[in-house]
Coordinates of C-alpha atoms in Angstrom, one line a residue:
X1 CA -18.8 35.7 -11.7
X2 CA -22.3 34.8 -10.8
X3 CA -23.9 31.6 -12.1
X4 CA -26.5 33.7 -13.9
X5 CA -23.7 35.5 -15.8
X6 CA -22.4 32.2 -17.1
X7 CA -25.6 31.3 -18.9
X8 CA -25.3 34.0 -21.6
X9 CA -21.8 32.7 -22.4
X10 CA -23.3 29.2 -22.8
X11 CA -26.1 30.4 -25.0
X12 CA -23.6 31.9 -27.4
X13 CA -21.2 29.0 -27.5
X14 CA -23.5 26.0 -26.8
X15 CA -23.4 24.4 -30.2
X16 CA -19.6 24.8 -30.7
X17 CA -18.8 23.7 -27.2
X18 CA -21.0 20.6 -27.5
X19 CA -19.3 19.6 -30.8
X20 CA -15.8 20.2 -29.4
X21 CA -16.2 18.4 -26.1
X22 CA -13.4 15.9 -25.7
X23 CA -14.5 12.4 -24.8
X24 CA -12.6 12.5 -21.6
X25 CA -14.7 15.4 -20.4
X26 CA -18.1 13.9 -21.1
X27 CA -17.7 10.2 -20.5
X28 CA -19.9 10.5 -17.4
X29 CA -22.4 12.9 -18.8
X30 CA -25.2 10.3 -19.4
X31 CA -24.1 7.9 -16.6
X32 CA -26.5 6.9 -13.8
X33 CA -25.5 8.8 -10.6
X34 CA -23.8 6.6 -8.1
X35 CA -24.6 6.5 -4.4
X36 CA -22.6 8.6 -2.0
X37 CA -21.0 5.5 -0.6
X38 CA -20.0 4.4 -4.1
X39 CA -18.7 7.8 -5.0
X40 CA -16.4 7.8 -2.0
X41 CA -15.2 4.3 -2.5
X42 CA -14.5 4.9 -6.2
X43 CA -12.7 8.2 -5.6
X44 CA -10.5 6.7 -2.9
X45 CA -9.6 3.6 -4.9
X46 CA -9.0 5.3 -8.3
X47 CA -7.8 8.8 -7.4
X48 CA -6.7 9.6 -3.8
X49 CA -4.9 6.5 -2.6
X50 CA -2.9 6.0 -5.8
X51 CA -1.7 9.6 -5.7
X52 CA -0.9 9.6 -2.0
X53 CA 1.1 6.5 -2.6
X54 CA 2.7 8.2 -5.6
X55 CA 4.0 11.0 -3.4
X56 CA 5.3 8.6 -0.8
X57 CA 7.2 6.7 -3.6
X58 CA 8.6 9.8 -5.2
X59 CA 9.8 11.4 -2.0
X60 CA 11.3 8.1 -0.8
X61 CA 13.9 8.4 -3.6
X62 CA 15.3 11.8 -2.4
X63 CA 17.5 10.9 0.7
X64 CA 19.7 8.4 -1.0
X65 CA 20.2 10.6 -4.1
X66 CA 21.1 13.6 -1.9
X67 CA 23.7 11.4 0.0
X68 CA 25.3 10.1 -3.2
X69 CA 25.5 13.6 -4.7
X70 CA 27.2 14.9 -1.6
X71 CA 29.6 12.0 -1.7
X72 CA 30.6 12.4 -5.4
X73 CA 29.5 15.8 -6.7
X74 CA 28.8 14.0 -10.0
X75 CA 26.9 16.2 -12.5
X76 CA 24.9 13.3 -13.7
X77 CA 23.7 12.6 -10.1
X78 CA 22.7 16.2 -9.8
X79 CA 20.5 15.8 -12.9
X80 CA 19.0 12.6 -11.4
X81 CA 18.3 14.4 -8.2
X82 CA 16.7 17.3 -10.1
X83 CA 14.5 14.7 -11.8
X84 CA 13.5 13.2 -8.5
X85 CA 12.7 16.6 -7.1
X86 CA 10.5 17.3 -10.1
X87 CA 8.6 14.0 -9.7
X88 CA 8.1 14.7 -6.0
X89 CA 6.9 18.2 -6.6
X90 CA 4.5 17.0 -9.3
X91 CA 3.2 14.2 -7.0
X92 CA 2.8 16.8 -4.2
X93 CA 0.7 19.1 -6.6
X94 CA -1.6 16.1 -7.2
X95 CA -2.6 15.9 -3.5
X96 CA -1.9 19.3 -2.0
X97 CA -5.5 20.3 -2.1
X98 CA -6.6 17.5 0.1
X99 CA -7.0 19.8 3.1
X100 CA -8.4 17.2 5.4
X101 CA -7.3 14.1 7.1
X102 CA -3.7 13.0 7.3
X103 CA -2.3 16.2 5.6
X104 CA -3.8 18.4 8.2
X105 CA -2.6 16.3 11.1
X106 CA 0.8 17.1 12.8
X107 CA 1.2 20.1 10.5
X108 CA 2.2 17.8 7.7
X109 CA 1.0 20.0 4.8
X110 CA 3.1 23.0 5.9
X111 CA 6.1 20.8 6.8
X112 CA 6.0 19.2 3.3
X113 CA 5.7 22.6 1.5
X114 CA 5.8 25.9 3.2
X115 CA 4.3 27.9 0.4
X116 CA 3.2 30.6 -0.4
X117 CA 5.9 32.4 1.5
X118 CA 5.6 36.1 0.6
X119 CA 7.8 37.2 3.5
X120 CA 10.6 34.9 2.7
X121 CA 10.5 33.1 6.0
X122 CA 12.0 29.9 4.6
X123 CA 15.1 31.6 3.1
X124 CA 15.7 33.6 6.2
X125 CA 15.5 30.7 8.6
X126 CA 17.5 28.4 6.3
X127 CA 20.3 31.0 6.3
X128 CA 20.2 31.1 10.1
X129 CA 20.5 27.4 10.3
X130 CA 23.4 27.2 8.0
X131 CA 25.2 30.1 9.7
X132 CA 24.8 28.4 13.1
X133 CA 26.0 25.0 11.9
X134 CA 24.4 23.3 14.9
X135 CA 24.7 19.6 14.3
X136 CA 22.1 18.9 16.9
X137 CA 19.5 20.4 14.6
X138 CA 20.0 17.7 12.0
X139 CA 20.9 14.6 14.0
X140 CA 18.4 11.8 14.8
X141 CA 15.5 13.4 13.0
X142 CA 15.7 16.6 15.0
X143 CA 14.9 18.6 11.8
X144 CA 11.3 17.5 12.3
X145 CA 11.1 19.7 15.4
X146 CA 12.3 22.8 13.7
X147 CA 10.2 25.4 12.0
X148 CA 7.9 24.0 9.3
X149 CA 9.6 26.5 6.9
X150 CA 12.9 24.6 6.8
X151 CA 11.6 21.0 6.8
X152 CA 10.2 20.5 3.4
X153 CA 10.5 20.7 -0.4
X154 CA 11.1 24.5 -0.7
X155 CA 14.1 24.3 1.6
X156 CA 15.5 21.3 -0.2
X157 CA 14.9 23.1 -3.5
X158 CA 16.8 26.1 -2.2
X159 CA 19.8 24.0 -1.2
X160 CA 19.8 22.1 -4.5
X161 CA 19.9 25.4 -6.5
X162 CA 22.5 27.2 -4.4
X163 CA 25.3 27.7 -6.9
X164 CA 27.4 29.5 -4.3
X165 CA 27.7 26.4 -2.1
X166 CA 26.6 23.4 -4.2
X167 CA 25.9 20.0 -2.7
X168 CA 29.2 18.3 -3.2
X169 CA 32.1 16.7 -1.2
X170 CA 34.4 18.9 0.8
X171 CA 34.5 20.9 4.0
X172 CA 32.8 24.0 2.4
X173 CA 29.7 22.0 1.7
X174 CA 29.7 19.6 4.7
X175 CA 27.0 21.2 6.8
X176 CA 24.8 22.0 3.8
X177 CA 25.0 18.4 2.7
X178 CA 24.2 17.1 6.2
X179 CA 21.3 19.5 6.4
X180 CA 20.0 18.7 2.9
X181 CA 20.1 15.0 3.7
X182 CA 18.2 15.6 6.9
X183 CA 15.5 17.6 5.1
X184 CA 15.2 15.0 2.3
X185 CA 14.8 12.2 4.9
X186 CA 12.2 14.3 6.7
X187 CA 10.2 14.7 3.4
X188 CA 10.4 11.0 2.8
X189 CA 9.2 10.3 6.4
X190 CA 6.3 12.7 5.9
X191 CA 5.3 11.0 2.6
X192 CA 5.3 7.6 4.2
X193 CA 3.4 8.9 7.3
X194 CA 0.7 10.4 5.1
X195 CA 0.3 7.2 3.1
X196 CA 0.2 5.0 6.2
X197 CA -2.3 7.3 7.9
X198 CA -4.6 6.9 4.9
X199 CA -4.3 3.1 4.5
X200 CA -3.6 1.5 7.9
X201 CA -6.3 -0.3 9.9
X202 CA -8.5 2.4 11.3
X203 CA -6.9 5.0 9.0
X204 CA -8.6 7.8 7.1
X205 CA -9.6 5.6 4.2
X206 CA -11.5 3.3 6.5
X207 CA -13.0 6.3 8.3
X208 CA -14.4 7.6 5.0
X209 CA -15.7 4.2 3.9
X210 CA -17.4 3.4 7.2
X211 CA -19.5 6.4 8.3
X212 CA -21.8 5.9 11.3
X213 CA -22.7 6.8 14.8
X214 CA -19.4 5.5 16.1
X215 CA -17.4 7.5 13.5
X216 CA -16.1 10.7 15.1
X217 CA -15.9 12.5 11.7
X218 CA -18.4 11.1 9.2
X219 CA -21.9 10.1 10.4
X220 CA -23.4 9.7 7.0
X221 CA -22.0 8.7 3.5
X222 CA -23.1 12.1 2.3
X223 CA -20.6 13.8 4.7
X224 CA -17.7 11.8 3.3
X225 CA -18.8 12.7 -0.2
X226 CA -19.1 16.3 0.7
X227 CA -15.5 16.2 2.0
X228 CA -14.3 15.2 -1.5
X229 CA -16.4 18.0 -3.1
X230 CA -14.8 20.5 -0.7
X231 CA -11.3 19.3 -1.6
X232 CA -12.1 19.9 -5.3
X233 CA -13.4 23.4 -4.6
X234 CA -10.3 24.1 -2.5
X235 CA -8.2 22.9 -5.4
X236 CA -9.9 25.4 -7.7
X237 CA -9.3 28.2 -5.2
X238 CA -5.7 27.3 -4.7
X239 CA -4.9 27.3 -8.4
X240 CA -7.1 30.2 -9.4
X241 CA -6.5 32.6 -6.5
X242 CA -3.1 31.3 -5.3
X243 CA -1.3 30.7 -8.6
X244 CA -3.1 32.7 -11.3
X245 CA -4.7 35.8 -9.7
X246 CA -1.4 37.2 -8.3
X247 CA 0.0 37.3 -11.8
X248 CA -2.8 39.6 -12.9
X249 CA -1.4 42.4 -10.7
X250 CA 1.5 44.2 -12.5
X251 CA 2.9 45.4 -9.2
X252 CA 2.8 41.9 -7.6
X253 CA 6.0 40.4 -6.3
X254 CA 4.5 37.0 -6.8
X255 CA 7.0 34.1 -7.3
X256 CA 5.5 30.8 -8.4
X257 CA 5.9 27.5 -6.5
X258 CA 9.3 26.0 -6.9
X259 CA 10.4 28.7 -9.3
X260 CA 14.1 28.3 -8.3
X261 CA 14.1 24.9 -9.8
X262 CA 12.0 26.1 -12.8
X263 CA 9.1 23.8 -11.7
X264 CA 6.2 26.3 -11.5
X265 CA 4.7 25.2 -14.8
X266 CA 5.1 21.5 -13.9
X267 CA 3.4 22.2 -10.6
X268 CA 0.5 23.9 -12.3
X269 CA 0.1 21.1 -14.9
X270 CA 0.2 18.3 -12.3
X271 CA -2.3 20.1 -10.1
X272 CA -4.9 20.9 -12.7
X273 CA -4.6 17.4 -14.3
X274 CA -5.3 15.9 -10.8
X275 CA -8.2 18.2 -10.3
X276 CA -9.7 17.2 -13.6
X277 CA -9.2 13.5 -12.9
X278 CA -10.9 14.0 -9.5
X279 CA -13.8 15.7 -11.2
X280 CA -14.1 12.9 -13.7
X281 CA -13.7 10.1 -11.1
X282 CA -16.5 11.5 -9.0
X283 CA -18.7 11.6 -12.2
X284 CA -20.2 14.8 -10.8
X285 CA -22.1 15.7 -14.0
X286 CA -24.1 12.5 -13.8
X287 CA -26.1 14.0 -10.9
X288 CA -27.3 16.9 -13.0
X289 CA -30.9 16.8 -14.4
X290 CA -31.4 17.0 -18.1
X291 CA -32.3 20.7 -18.1
X292 CA -28.7 21.4 -16.8
X293 CA -26.9 20.4 -20.0
X294 CA -25.6 24.0 -20.2
X295 CA -23.6 23.3 -17.0
X296 CA -21.9 20.2 -18.6
X297 CA -21.0 22.2 -21.8
X298 CA -19.7 25.2 -19.9
X299 CA -17.6 23.0 -17.7
X300 CA -16.2 21.2 -20.7
X301 CA -15.1 24.5 -22.2
X302 CA -13.6 25.6 -18.9
X303 CA -11.5 22.4 -18.6
X304 CA -10.2 22.9 -22.1
X305 CA -8.9 26.3 -21.3
X306 CA -7.5 25.3 -18.0
X307 CA -5.6 22.3 -19.5
X308 CA -4.4 24.3 -22.5
X309 CA -2.5 26.8 -20.3
X310 CA 0.9 26.4 -18.7
X311 CA -0.2 28.5 -15.8
X312 CA 2.0 31.5 -16.7
X313 CA 0.4 32.8 -19.9
X314 CA 1.8 30.3 -22.3
X315 CA 0.5 27.1 -23.9
X316 CA 0.7 23.8 -22.2
X317 CA 2.9 21.3 -24.1
X318 CA 0.9 19.4 -26.7
X319 CA -2.1 21.7 -26.7
X320 CA -3.8 22.1 -30.1
X321 CA -4.9 25.7 -29.5
X322 CA -3.4 28.3 -31.8
X323 CA -2.9 30.8 -28.9
X324 CA -2.4 30.4 -25.2
X325 CA -5.4 31.3 -23.0
X326 CA -4.9 34.7 -21.4
X327 CA -4.3 34.6 -17.7
X328 CA -7.4 36.7 -17.1
X329 CA -9.5 34.3 -19.1
X330 CA -7.9 31.4 -17.3
X331 CA -8.7 32.9 -13.9
X332 CA -12.3 33.5 -14.9
X333 CA -12.7 29.9 -16.1
X334 CA -11.3 28.4 -12.9
X335 CA -13.5 30.7 -10.8
X336 CA -16.6 30.0 -12.9
X337 CA -16.0 26.2 -12.7
X338 CA -15.6 26.4 -9.0
X339 CA -18.9 28.3 -8.7
X340 CA -20.7 25.8 -11.0
X341 CA -19.5 22.9 -8.8
X342 CA -20.5 24.7 -5.6
X343 CA -23.9 26.1 -6.8
X344 CA -25.1 23.7 -9.4
X345 CA -23.4 20.3 -9.3
X346 CA -23.1 19.9 -5.5
X347 CA -26.7 21.0 -5.0
X348 CA -27.8 18.3 -7.4

């Protein structure tokens, strides 16, 4: 969808869209644009750092809960662990599109969540690990040296949803329990490492806040600001082309993220809400000149569609729309919004 093709849509719907704009989607429409330095500082303080910390906190709860479940097999503990997994998956969806800095170092992103996995690498390698029952693989943090496919959330999800050999006390589940505990501990370690790499002295937060000639990544504030814009664009692409577009192909064998634990919709919702919050926190529309009001209005309509969907053709909980947005419309809105940010807003 070219930017020029979006204008006719706006011309037809301008008045209705302007009247229907939710306050949360236009709160920055008339604000004075902030400097690049202020944009970066505000975004780090209000969006990125709290969500990175949220993932570290959520993942930290997993190891002890897995251990207790393996010791008792209590059904209530299984429900608690499922809740903790959901919180961790949602927290991961809120930051997964930050494809720069700490998440790209030491292969952390793939190690936290090896997805998409169309060839079933995780399932195959996990079966091989369990069949071998090699204790050296799971002792002393050795799981961190294994394939990324078996280190993270999808592997833990698979073990938690394995009804044939559930996580419970007894010899039959002993190795699976030991392996699940090692994976959970590894996820928690990765969450802590990501947070510390952002916030420690000389960490990525400081790197973005202090661009200059002695900074090996950002020489100017505009470069740090551009990094955040790129993260937003990557987020649109991951959701639109990674989660929605495959569902438009009737012959596709697409399986949504964390579908075994029935968390695909939760993952979508958390991801798009984080993207919308990032868009708002950066106050991108404040950079637009007055003759670009059509961009603001079209973007507002796009966000309403995106947030009204559950990512699988249904309505998001609490939406006021009579019908769920069609997946094709949803994909078009996400793609159109990505192009508006790339071609209109980022240029401004």
